[in-house]
Backbone as numpy.savetxt, mean C-alpha at the origin, in Angstrom:
# Nx Ny Nz CAx CAy CAz Cx Cy Cz
-7.44 1.63 21.74 -6.75 2.77 21.44 -7.80 3.96 21.38
-9.07 3.81 20.90 -10.12 4.60 21.07 -10.33 5.18 22.50
-10.57 4.35 23.31 -10.88 4.55 24.71 -9.40 5.16 25.33
-8.22 4.75 25.14 -7.23 5.27 25.75 -6.78 6.59 25.35
-7.04 7.06 24.14 -6.74 8.44 23.72 -8.18 9.36 23.80
-9.19 8.72 24.16 -10.29 9.56 24.20 -10.78 9.93 23.01
-10.82 9.20 21.77 -11.27 9.58 20.55 -12.64 9.78 20.45
-13.10 10.90 19.85 -14.50 11.26 19.69 -14.72 11.64 18.47
-16.39 11.50 18.17 -16.61 11.99 16.95 -15.97 11.24 15.70
-15.57 12.14 14.99 -14.82 11.72 13.53 -13.54 11.58 13.82
-12.95 11.52 15.06 -11.43 11.39 15.05 -10.76 10.16 14.37
-11.64 8.89 14.46 -11.13 7.80 13.64 -11.08 8.20 12.35
-11.92 8.91 11.66 -11.95 9.20 10.23 -10.70 10.04 10.08
-10.46 10.93 10.88 -9.45 11.89 10.70 -8.23 11.32 10.73
-8.02 10.18 11.40 -6.65 9.44 11.44 -6.32 8.87 9.95
-7.44 8.56 9.32 -7.19 8.14 7.81 -7.07 9.42 6.98
-7.72 10.29 7.31 -7.85 11.66 6.43 -6.40 12.32 6.35
-5.74 12.42 7.57 -4.43 12.99 7.78 -3.47 12.11 7.08
-3.64 11.00 7.02 -2.70 9.97 6.30 -2.76 10.27 4.85
-4.10 10.16 4.54 -4.29 10.43 3.13 -3.86 11.82 2.17
-3.81 12.71 3.21 -3.38 14.18 2.84 -1.95 14.04 2.57
-1.28 13.36 3.72 0.34 13.29 3.32 0.69 12.45 2.15
-0.09 11.37 2.03 0.18 10.41 0.87 -0.09 11.11 -0.33
-1.29 11.75 -0.53 -1.48 12.69 -1.72 -0.35 13.59 -2.16
-0.02 14.23 -1.17 0.92 15.42 -1.27 2.37 14.78 -1.67
2.59 13.59 -1.23 3.94 13.05 -1.39 4.08 12.21 -2.59
3.15 11.67 -3.25 3.44 10.89 -4.44 4.20 11.57 -5.60
3.69 12.34 -6.18 4.33 13.11 -7.35 5.77 13.71 -7.00
6.03 14.32 -5.81 7.43 14.78 -5.50 8.20 13.55 -5.33
7.80 12.65 -4.81 8.66 11.39 -4.47 9.07 10.80 -6.10
8.06 10.80 -6.79 8.44 10.21 -8.06 9.55 11.11 -8.99
9.29 12.40 -8.67 10.30 13.35 -9.31 11.67 13.15 -8.76
11.72 12.98 -7.29 13.08 12.80 -6.70 13.59 11.48 -7.34
12.92 10.59 -7.66 13.56 9.28 -8.12 14.16 9.30 -9.55
13.93 10.46 -10.35 14.84 10.77 -11.33 16.06 11.35 -11.01
16.41 11.79 -9.96 17.80 12.34 -9.41 18.37 11.54 -8.41
17.64 10.80 -7.53 18.20 9.98 -6.46 17.88 8.35 -6.84
18.89 7.56 -6.66 18.70 6.27 -6.97 17.52 5.62 -5.90
16.77 4.68 -6.45 15.81 3.88 -5.68 16.38 3.21 -4.66
17.58 2.60 -4.83 18.18 1.95 -3.71 18.51 2.78 -2.45
18.46 4.07 -2.67 18.75 5.06 -1.65 17.43 5.87 -1.10
16.57 6.12 -2.24 15.49 6.80 -1.62 14.41 6.16 -1.08
14.02 4.91 -1.68 12.96 4.11 -1.24 13.01 3.67 0.21
14.20 2.95 0.61 14.43 2.30 1.81 14.78 3.61 2.88
15.29 4.54 2.46 15.37 5.86 3.40 14.20 6.32 4.00
13.24 6.40 3.04 11.78 6.93 3.46 11.16 5.70 4.22
11.43 4.45 3.82 10.80 3.34 4.71 11.23 3.39 6.04
12.67 3.76 6.24 13.31 3.79 7.56 12.48 4.98 8.51
12.34 5.91 7.73 11.71 7.04 8.50 10.18 7.02 8.82
9.46 6.37 7.97 8.18 6.00 8.42 7.98 4.96 9.38
8.89 3.84 9.36 8.84 2.77 10.31 9.07 3.48 11.82
10.13 4.31 11.87 10.43 4.88 13.07 9.26 5.75 13.76
8.53 6.39 12.73 7.24 7.25 13.08 6.22 6.27 13.63
6.06 5.02 12.81 5.08 4.10 13.31 5.19 3.74 14.81
6.53 3.35 15.27 6.73 3.15 16.56 6.56 4.27 17.47
6.76 5.51 16.98 6.49 6.74 17.76 4.96 6.85 18.08
4.08 6.34 17.39 2.75 6.18 17.73 2.31 5.59 19.00
3.37 4.74 19.37 3.13 4.03 20.61 3.18 4.96 21.86
4.03 6.02 21.66 4.14 7.01 22.71 3.09 8.22 22.73
2.29 8.36 21.73 1.40 9.40 21.68 0.50 9.50 22.87
0.24 10.61 23.46 -0.71 10.84 24.51 -1.96 11.57 24.23
-1.99 11.93 22.84 -3.38 12.64 22.77 -3.52 12.64 21.01
-4.69 12.93 20.76 -5.02 12.75 19.33 -4.44 13.55 18.38
-4.12 14.76 18.86 -3.29 15.74 17.87 -2.08 15.20 17.59
-1.33 14.60 18.42 -0.01 14.04 18.23 -0.04 12.95 17.13
-1.27 12.04 17.31 -1.69 10.97 16.32 -1.79 11.55 14.92
-2.46 12.55 14.95 -2.83 13.28 13.54 -1.34 13.75 12.90
-0.64 14.28 13.68 0.45 14.78 13.13 1.63 13.50 12.49
1.67 12.57 13.28 2.49 11.47 12.82 1.65 10.67 11.81
0.60 10.56 11.71 -0.14 9.99 10.71 0.07 11.03 9.38
0.10 12.01 9.33 0.32 12.99 8.08 1.70 12.56 7.74
2.66 12.57 8.52 4.09 12.38 8.20 4.49 10.87 7.58
3.68 9.95 8.36 3.83 8.69 7.84 3.34 8.55 6.40
2.00 9.00 6.19 1.59 9.04 4.88 2.51 9.67 3.82
3.10 10.82 4.23 3.98 11.49 3.40 5.09 10.78 2.95
5.67 9.88 3.76 7.12 9.26 3.56 6.64 8.03 3.04
5.37 7.32 3.14 4.88 6.23 2.72 4.66 6.32 1.33
4.22 7.52 0.90 3.73 7.94 -0.53 4.82 7.40 -1.58
6.01 7.24 -1.29 7.06 6.81 -2.17 6.91 5.49 -2.44
6.37 4.58 -1.58 6.50 3.04 -1.79 5.81 2.49 -2.91
4.56 2.74 -3.03 3.81 1.98 -4.11 4.22 2.44 -5.50
4.18 3.70 -5.93 4.43 4.21 -7.24 5.93 3.97 -7.49
6.91 4.07 -6.40 8.16 3.84 -6.60 8.55 2.39 -6.81
7.79 1.55 -6.26 8.09 0.02 -6.63 7.42 -0.53 -7.89
6.48 0.08 -8.04 5.87 -0.32 -9.40 6.70 0.36 -10.55
7.17 1.44 -10.36 8.15 2.06 -11.48 9.45 1.25 -11.53
9.87 0.75 -10.49 10.99 -0.17 -10.31 10.81 -1.58 -11.11
9.63 -2.13 -10.81 9.16 -3.20 -11.52 9.06 -3.02 -13.09
8.54 -1.82 -13.34 8.28 -1.64 -14.73 9.58 -1.48 -15.62
10.61 -1.34 -14.93 12.08 -0.96 -15.51 12.59 -2.23 -15.52
12.22 -3.50 -14.97 12.92 -4.64 -15.07 12.10 -5.85 -15.97
10.77 -5.77 -16.08 10.02 -6.71 -16.32 9.29 -6.07 -17.89
9.23 -7.01 -18.73 8.42 -6.69 -20.00 6.91 -6.64 -19.73
6.03 -6.18 -20.64 4.71 -5.97 -20.53 4.04 -7.60 -20.27
4.52 -8.45 -20.88 4.02 -9.92 -20.63 4.44 -10.52 -19.47
5.15 -9.75 -18.53 5.62 -10.31 -17.30 5.19 -9.44 -16.10
4.76 -8.11 -16.35 4.72 -7.18 -15.19 3.37 -7.44 -14.57
2.31 -7.78 -15.21 1.11 -8.07 -14.38 1.27 -9.10 -13.20
1.93 -10.19 -13.41 2.14 -11.13 -12.47 2.83 -10.66 -11.40
3.91 -9.88 -11.65 5.12 -9.21 -10.54 4.45 -8.34 -9.92
3.50 -7.35 -10.45 2.69 -6.22 -9.86 1.98 -6.97 -8.78
1.27 -8.07 -9.42 0.26 -8.67 -8.46 0.68 -9.15 -7.27
1.94 -9.71 -7.31 2.67 -10.44 -6.24 2.88 -9.15 -5.34
3.17 -8.25 -5.57 3.61 -7.07 -4.81 2.25 -6.64 -4.15
1.32 -6.49 -4.96 -0.06 -6.13 -4.50 -0.72 -6.94 -3.49
-0.47 -8.17 -3.73 -1.01 -9.24 -2.80 -0.30 -9.18 -1.46
0.90 -8.96 -1.66 1.64 -8.75 -0.16 0.94 -7.68 0.79
0.32 -6.58 0.11 -0.43 -5.74 1.15 -1.57 -6.47 1.85
-2.15 -7.27 1.04 -3.45 -8.10 1.62 -2.86 -9.11 2.55
-1.83 -9.62 2.24 -1.02 -10.57 3.40 -0.72 -9.85 4.57
-0.18 -8.67 4.42 0.09 -7.93 5.58 -1.05 -7.69 6.33
-2.23 -7.28 5.80 -3.39 -7.00 6.48 -3.87 -8.28 7.35
-3.77 -9.51 6.58 -4.03 -10.57 7.26 -3.30 -10.93 8.42
-2.06 -10.63 8.31 -0.95 -11.07 9.24 -1.21 -9.85 10.56
-1.48 -8.76 10.28 -1.90 -7.78 11.10 -3.10 -8.06 11.96
-4.12 -8.52 11.39 -5.18 -9.06 12.08 -4.85 -10.17 13.17
-4.00 -11.11 12.89 -3.62 -12.18 13.78 -2.80 -11.61 14.66
-1.89 -10.54 14.26 -0.71 -10.02 15.27 -1.61 -9.34 16.24
-2.60 -8.34 15.85 -3.46 -7.78 16.89 -4.09 -8.57 17.92
-4.51 -9.59 17.41 -5.24 -10.73 18.20 -4.32 -11.16 19.38
-3.24 -11.62 18.81 -2.09 -12.17 19.75 -1.65 -11.24 20.58
-1.51 -9.99 20.23 -0.91 -8.95 21.17 -2.07 -8.65 22.32
-3.23 -8.59 21.85 -4.18 -8.54 23.00 -4.29 -9.40 24.04
-4.33 -10.64 23.38 -4.44 -11.75 24.58 -2.98 -11.87 25.10
-1.84 -11.70 24.71 -0.64 -11.96 25.31 0.15 -10.85 25.73
-0.04 -9.62 25.27 0.93 -8.69 25.48 0.15 -7.47 26.15
-1.20 -7.49 26.19 -1.97 -6.24 26.74 -1.64 -5.99 28.21
-1.05 -4.86 28.49 -0.69 -4.47 29.72 0.94 -4.65 30.16
1.48 -5.44 29.37 2.90 -5.74 29.66 3.70 -4.39 29.62
4.64 -4.28 30.59 5.51 -3.14 30.69 4.71 -1.89 30.56
3.41 -2.04 31.03 2.47 -0.71 31.13 2.03 -0.17 29.80
2.18 -1.13 28.63 1.54 -0.69 27.59 0.53 -1.61 26.97
-0.46 -0.72 26.32 -1.59 -1.53 25.68 -1.33 -2.25 24.56
-2.38 -3.04 24.19 -1.92 -3.89 22.90 -1.83 -3.22 21.66
-2.69 -1.99 21.57 -2.34 -1.10 20.26 -1.02 -0.57 20.46
-0.51 -0.28 21.49 1.01 0.40 21.49 1.90 -0.64 21.09
1.80 -1.90 21.69 2.72 -2.97 21.22 2.68 -3.30 19.75
1.56 -3.05 19.03 1.22 -3.39 17.64 2.16 -2.29 16.93
2.20 -1.07 17.29 2.90 -0.06 16.45 4.34 -0.34 16.88
4.73 -0.79 17.99 6.11 -1.05 18.16 6.48 -2.34 17.28
5.79 -3.37 17.38 6.16 -4.64 16.32 6.16 -4.28 14.96
5.10 -3.50 14.54 5.36 -2.92 13.18 6.60 -2.24 12.76
6.99 -1.39 13.77 8.35 -0.73 13.45 9.57 -1.37 13.49
9.49 -2.54 14.26 10.61 -3.38 14.60 10.67 -4.24 13.25
9.59 -4.57 12.64 9.60 -5.39 11.24 10.06 -4.42 10.16
9.77 -3.06 10.21 9.95 -2.32 9.14 11.45 -1.69 8.91
11.96 -1.59 10.02 13.40 -1.10 10.34 14.44 -2.00 9.58
14.65 -3.38 9.98 15.48 -4.04 9.31 15.24 -4.16 7.85
13.99 -4.49 7.48 13.67 -4.59 5.90 14.16 -3.41 5.19
14.03 -2.10 5.78 14.32 -0.92 5.04 16.05 -0.96 4.79
16.76 -1.43 6.09 18.16 -1.40 5.87 18.56 -2.24 4.95
17.87 -3.43 4.77 18.17 -4.56 3.84 18.05 -3.83 2.46
16.92 -3.13 2.23 16.71 -2.49 0.87 17.98 -1.67 0.56
18.74 -1.13 1.24 19.85 -0.22 0.84 20.80 -1.14 -0.13
20.94 -2.46 0.44 21.81 -3.54 -0.25 21.06 -4.10 -1.45
19.64 -4.34 -1.46 19.02 -5.35 -2.22 18.44 -4.75 -3.39
17.88 -3.60 -3.18 17.22 -2.92 -4.43 18.18 -2.69 -5.54
17.96 -3.11 -6.63 18.82 -2.99 -7.75 18.70 -1.85 -8.60
18.08 -0.82 -8.23 17.88 0.38 -9.37 17.43 -0.14 -10.63
17.93 0.37 -11.75 17.46 0.28 -12.83 18.60 -0.57 -13.67
18.11 -1.27 -14.86 19.18 -1.98 -15.67 20.17 -1.15 -16.25
19.98 0.26 -16.49 20.80 1.39 -17.02 21.59 1.83 -16.02
21.37 1.30 -14.66 22.24 1.99 -13.69 22.93 0.90 -12.74
24.19 0.69 -13.04 24.85 -0.67 -12.39 25.46 -0.31 -11.06
25.14 0.75 -10.36 25.88 1.06 -9.04 25.32 0.23 -8.06
24.13 -0.30 -8.08 23.65 -1.12 -6.94 23.38 -2.42 -7.34
24.00 -3.00 -8.27 23.89 -4.41 -8.75 24.58 -5.45 -8.06
24.85 -5.32 -6.76 25.83 -6.17 -6.07 25.67 -7.72 -6.44
24.30 -8.02 -6.72 24.07 -9.65 -6.54 23.83 -9.97 -8.23
24.14 -8.98 -9.02 23.92 -9.45 -10.58 25.38 -9.29 -11.17
25.50 -10.37 -12.06 26.76 -10.42 -12.77 26.66 -9.25 -13.89
27.83 -9.14 -14.54 27.82 -8.16 -15.61 26.90 -8.57 -16.84
27.02 -9.85 -17.10 26.12 -10.44 -18.09 24.63 -10.35 -17.77
24.33 -10.60 -16.63 22.89 -10.50 -16.33 22.47 -8.97 -16.35
23.28 -8.11 -16.16 23.05 -6.65 -16.07 22.60 -6.21 -17.53
23.51 -6.58 -18.50 23.27 -6.30 -19.87 22.17 -6.99 -20.52
21.91 -8.25 -20.01 20.80 -9.09 -20.43 19.57 -8.23 -20.06
19.42 -7.83 -18.98 18.22 -7.07 -18.34 17.95 -5.79 -19.15
18.92 -5.05 -19.46 18.95 -3.94 -20.25 18.43 -4.15 -21.70
18.99 -5.19 -22.19 18.86 -5.63 -23.60 17.24 -6.10 -23.69
16.54 -6.90 -22.64 15.32 -7.19 -22.71 14.38 -5.94 -22.66
14.62 -4.88 -22.05 13.82 -3.66 -21.95 14.05 -2.85 -23.29
15.04 -2.91 -23.91 15.29 -2.19 -25.26 14.52 -2.95 -26.37
14.34 -4.43 -26.16 13.68 -5.12 -27.26 12.26 -4.84 -27.12
11.68 -4.37 -26.08 10.20 -3.92 -25.93 10.11 -2.48 -26.15
11.07 -1.85 -26.43 10.86 -0.47 -26.62 10.86 0.42 -25.15
11.53 -0.12 -24.31 11.61 0.25 -22.94 13.16 0.72 -22.61
13.94 1.37 -23.43 15.09 1.67 -23.08 15.21 2.50 -21.68
16.41 2.40 -21.15 16.45 3.08 -19.95 16.50 4.49 -20.13
15.82 5.19 -19.25 15.59 6.78 -19.41 16.88 7.66 -19.17
16.83 8.63 -19.92 18.11 9.43 -19.90 18.29 10.26 -18.79
19.38 10.34 -18.30 19.89 10.90 -17.03 19.70 12.54 -17.29
19.53 12.98 -16.03 19.45 14.68 -16.01 18.52 15.20 -16.85
17.27 14.64 -16.98 16.30 15.17 -17.89 15.59 16.38 -17.10
15.27 17.27 -17.69 14.82 18.65 -17.04 13.25 18.51 -17.34
12.72 18.89 -15.93 11.32 19.06 -15.93 11.02 20.41 -16.35
10.01 20.52 -17.35 9.88 21.90 -17.97 8.22 22.17 -17.65
7.81 23.31 -17.79 6.39 23.58 -17.68 5.59 22.94 -18.81
6.22 22.77 -20.09 5.63 22.29 -21.10 5.44 20.70 -20.86
6.24 20.02 -20.03 6.13 18.47 -19.72 4.90 18.50 -18.84
4.95 19.26 -17.73 3.86 19.31 -16.75 2.51 19.40 -17.66
2.40 20.47 -18.34 1.23 20.70 -19.27 0.77 19.32 -19.88
1.70 18.94 -20.59 1.35 17.72 -21.52 0.72 16.56 -20.62
1.33 16.49 -19.44 0.67 15.25 -18.60 -0.80 15.65 -18.36
-1.18 16.86 -18.06 -2.50 17.32 -17.53 -3.38 17.23 -18.90
-2.77 17.47 -20.07 -3.64 17.65 -21.28 -3.73 16.01 -21.78
-3.23 15.10 -21.24 -3.40 13.67 -21.74 -4.86 13.21 -21.05
-5.63 12.72 -21.98 -6.88 12.20 -21.54 -6.70 10.97 -20.84
-5.75 10.02 -21.24 -5.74 8.83 -20.01 -5.49 9.21 -18.78
-4.64 10.21 -18.44 -4.47 10.58 -17.13 -5.99 11.01 -16.26
-6.59 11.57 -17.06 -7.86 11.97 -16.39 -8.90 10.91 -16.38
-8.85 9.93 -17.28 -9.71 8.85 -17.26 -9.47 7.87 -16.37
-8.20 7.50 -16.32 -7.61 6.40 -15.13 -7.78 6.97 -13.97
-7.39 8.30 -13.74 -7.72 8.78 -12.37 -9.26 8.76 -11.85
-10.15 9.12 -12.73 -11.51 9.19 -12.43 -12.14 7.82 -12.18
-11.68 6.73 -12.93 -11.90 5.40 -12.87 -11.55 4.81 -11.51
-10.21 5.14 -11.18 -9.78 4.55 -9.94 -10.39 5.28 -8.80
-10.59 6.51 -8.70 -11.31 7.16 -7.60 -12.60 6.60 -7.44
-13.20 6.18 -8.58 -14.64 5.63 -8.33 -14.49 4.25 -7.84
-13.24 3.54 -8.18 -13.03 2.06 -7.76 -12.80 2.11 -6.28
-12.05 2.95 -5.72 -11.57 3.16 -4.36 -12.71 3.55 -3.47
-13.52 4.43 -3.92 -14.70 4.89 -3.27 -15.63 3.74 -3.15
-15.74 2.89 -3.84 -16.73 1.67 -3.82 -15.98 0.73 -2.88
-14.73 0.29 -3.05 -14.46 -0.98 -2.51 -13.66 -0.59 -1.41
-13.13 0.52 -0.78 -12.47 0.67 0.39 -13.19 0.54 1.66
-14.61 0.27 1.38 -15.53 0.03 2.48 -14.96 -1.14 3.28
-14.32 -2.12 2.72 -13.72 -3.27 3.56 -12.85 -3.05 4.48
-12.07 -1.61 4.51 -11.31 -1.37 5.48 -11.96 -1.18 6.85
-13.18 -0.96 6.79 -14.19 -0.35 7.86 -14.93 -1.65 8.55
-14.50 -2.78 7.85 -15.41 -3.96 8.27 -15.15 -4.42 9.85
-13.87 -4.30 10.34 -13.63 -4.62 11.63 -14.40 -3.60 12.61
-14.54 -2.25 12.14 -15.26 -1.24 12.97 -16.73 -1.42 12.96
-17.25 -2.14 11.76 -18.55 -2.57 12.02 -18.89 -3.81 12.97
-17.73 -4.78 12.81 -18.02 -5.91 13.76 -18.07 -5.45 15.10
-17.05 -4.50 15.51 -17.15 -3.91 16.67 -18.23 -3.21 17.12
-18.79 -2.36 16.23 -20.18 -1.81 16.67 -21.39 -2.77 17.02
-21.35 -3.86 16.59 -22.40 -4.77 16.71 -22.37 -5.24 18.16
-21.28 -5.25 18.95 -21.32 -5.77 20.29 -21.34 -7.16 20.45
-21.13 -8.02 19.32 -21.51 -9.49 19.36 -20.09 -10.17 19.24
-18.90 -9.66 19.19 -17.74 -10.17 18.95 -16.69 -9.69 20.00
-15.79 -10.65 20.08 -14.66 -10.23 21.06 -13.58 -9.51 20.37
-12.66 -8.92 21.16 -11.65 -8.06 20.44 -11.00 -8.98 19.36
-10.49 -10.22 19.77 -9.74 -11.24 19.18 -10.46 -11.38 17.61
-11.74 -11.89 17.98 -12.49 -12.07 16.57 -12.73 -10.87 15.65
-12.77 -9.68 16.24 -12.87 -8.43 15.36 -11.70 -8.37 14.53
-10.60 -8.71 15.05 -9.24 -8.67 14.29 -9.06 -9.59 13.51
-9.50 -10.88 13.77 -9.45 -12.12 13.12 -10.33 -12.22 11.85
-11.59 -12.05 12.04 -12.69 -12.23 11.04 -12.31 -11.59 9.51
-12.02 -10.27 9.54 -11.76 -9.88 8.26 -10.33 -10.60 7.45
-9.88 -11.53 8.05 -8.68 -11.86 7.38 -9.07 -12.98 6.34
-10.36 -13.40 6.48 -10.94 -14.15 5.28 -11.09 -13.28 4.04
-11.61 -12.27 4.00 -11.61 -11.33 3.06 -10.52 -10.97 2.39
-9.41 -10.78 3.08 -8.08 -10.58 2.47 -7.45 -11.88 1.85
-7.76 -12.98 2.56 -7.20 -14.23 1.86 -7.83 -14.39 0.34
-9.12 -14.07 0.30 -9.74 -14.12 -1.00 -9.16 -13.10 -1.86
-8.90 -11.78 -1.50 -8.35 -10.87 -2.32 -6.95 -11.36 -2.78
-6.15 -11.95 -1.99 -5.01 -12.33 -2.58 -5.02 -13.48 -3.71
-6.03 -14.44 -3.56 -6.13 -15.37 -4.54 -6.64 -14.61 -5.77
-7.60 -13.89 -5.73 -8.30 -12.98 -6.92 -7.31 -12.11 -7.51
-6.35 -11.56 -6.81 -5.34 -10.66 -7.51 -4.45 -11.39 -8.24
-3.98 -12.63 -7.76 -3.11 -13.30 -8.48 -3.57 -14.03 -9.60
-4.94 -14.55 -9.48 -5.53 -15.12 -10.67 -6.03 -14.01 -11.75
-6.28 -12.91 -11.42 -6.63 -11.83 -12.40 -5.30 -11.47 -13.30
-4.25 -11.48 -12.37 -2.71 -11.02 -13.06 -2.43 -12.08 -13.91
-2.51 -13.31 -13.39 -1.96 -14.41 -14.57 -2.81 -14.59 -15.77
-4.15 -14.30 -15.62 -5.22 -14.31 -16.56 -4.69 -13.13 -17.66
-4.54 -11.93 -17.12 -4.30 -10.77 -18.13 -3.08 -10.87 -18.62
-2.04 -11.42 -17.97 -0.64 -11.62 -18.70 -0.82 -12.79 -19.92
-1.77 -13.60 -19.53 -1.99 -14.97 -20.60 -2.34 -14.34 -21.78
-3.58 -13.67 -21.51 -4.20 -13.30 -22.92 -3.66 -11.85 -23.36
-2.78 -11.30 -22.59 -2.12 -10.08 -23.03 -3.19 -8.85 -23.27
-4.35 -8.74 -22.47 -5.20 -7.74 -22.27 -5.65 -7.63 -21.01
-5.85 -6.31 -20.54 -5.97 -5.99 -19.22 -7.51 -5.67 -19.09
-8.12 -5.02 -20.01 -9.46 -4.33 -19.75 -10.58 -5.45 -19.68
-10.57 -6.62 -20.23 -11.47 -7.58 -19.94 -11.41 -8.15 -18.58
-10.16 -8.34 -17.90 -10.27 -8.80 -16.70 -10.69 -7.63 -15.69
-10.43 -6.43 -15.95 -10.67 -5.43 -15.15 -12.21 -5.37 -14.98
-12.83 -5.47 -16.26 -14.43 -5.38 -16.26 -14.97 -6.53 -15.40
-14.50 -7.70 -15.67 -14.78 -8.96 -15.05 -14.75 -8.82 -13.43
-13.45 -8.41 -12.94 -13.29 -8.24 -11.45 -14.16 -7.05 -10.82
-14.61 -6.29 -11.74 -15.44 -5.01 -11.10 -17.03 -5.69 -10.75
-17.26 -6.60 -11.38 -18.60 -6.98 -11.35 -19.21 -7.35 -9.86
-18.28 -8.17 -9.20 -18.45 -8.63 -7.74 -18.55 -7.38 -6.84
-17.65 -6.39 -7.32 -17.58 -5.12 -6.46 -18.81 -4.26 -6.61
-19.31 -4.12 -7.83 -20.53 -3.59 -7.95 -21.77 -4.24 -7.20
-21.80 -5.45 -7.29 -22.96 -6.17 -6.52 -22.74 -6.10 -4.94
-21.56 -6.00 -4.52 -21.26 -5.95 -3.01 -21.80 -4.47 -2.71
-21.33 -3.49 -3.34 -21.53 -1.93 -3.02 -23.07 -1.63 -3.19
-23.85 -2.45 -4.18 -25.39 -2.27 -4.22 -25.94 -2.66 -2.89
-25.41 -4.00 -2.59 -26.01 -4.51 -1.45 -25.89 -3.71 -0.04
-24.59 -3.13 -0.16 -24.29 -2.17 1.09 -25.02 -1.13 1.19
-25.47 -0.55 -0.22 -25.99 0.81 -0.14 -27.64 0.63 0.14
-28.15 -0.59 -0.01 -29.64 -0.70 0.38 -29.74 -1.58 1.69
-28.68 -1.87 2.40 -28.63 -2.53 3.80 -29.33 -1.58 4.71
-30.47 -2.28 5.42 -31.00 -1.60 6.52 -30.08 -1.10 7.54
-30.10 0.14 7.76 -29.28 0.88 8.75 -29.38 0.06 10.10
-30.62 -0.25 10.54 -30.78 -0.96 11.87 -30.38 -2.37 11.86
-30.14 -3.03 10.75 -29.86 -4.41 10.72 -28.18 -4.50 10.78
-27.84 -5.03 12.13 -26.42 -5.19 12.45 -26.15 -6.58 12.37
-26.93 -7.46 11.74 -26.38 -8.92 11.40 -26.77 -9.74 12.63
-26.51 -11.06 12.42 -26.72 -12.04 13.46 -25.52 -13.16 13.36
-25.36 -13.72 14.59 -24.40 -14.90 14.81 -25.18 -16.16 14.75
-24.44 -17.00 13.94 -25.15 -18.35 14.06 -24.61 -19.19 15.28
């Protein structure tokens, strides 16, 4: 892709930057829309849009087009993570939520693993087919996977226990039981037609947990997102084939899945989050310290 589109300098970094800008701008508005539009409509509709845009990446002929598409993909995809976590929180109690959220989070790591193997397979089997490069086929395949899943979401997403309009596969007794479970833990369904006022917005920004959690999460991401560039580093060494560059990082994602599930089950069992969070951060601190003192000229060696 870099060679085909003649990407230079920081262009690869800008691909991530434009996606992040769209993602940041889209999250809060999407959550506000969810108070007015049912999740079973809003979430799959945006997934359908970004799946189509992902396929459109295969037709890009210059980096400017990629930048624009990445921005809008991030904008539409911003609905997914907070929207699904909100949906999970409306159906599961605090004692159950950690495990369910972890399964959802682990699916992201599983997707990254699958993507690596898919890229390797496409490079060896589809590169040049129909005049398309392997990276173009990857975007097409990703879109083909996303479109039917988004269409299925219109039927399968159950909205909230207090809204029965899209509970096709739940009986009336199951709906009431789900709503009662949430009332029992003090999570009654939100009132409809709530009005967003300036005071509500100010109360959010005056809340110290908002600033604390945001700061901690930013620091966490800055330190740990370096794994996203592992395949770039592998390629820069010139010691690995294209297939190996795509497949080797999958080992890290596999470990991530195991640890994510283990931490979640543990935190639900002990009914406390912070000890698990602190414990999980220790390996991350060690890893980032190692990377920060890693000699720049040391590209590693193969056994």
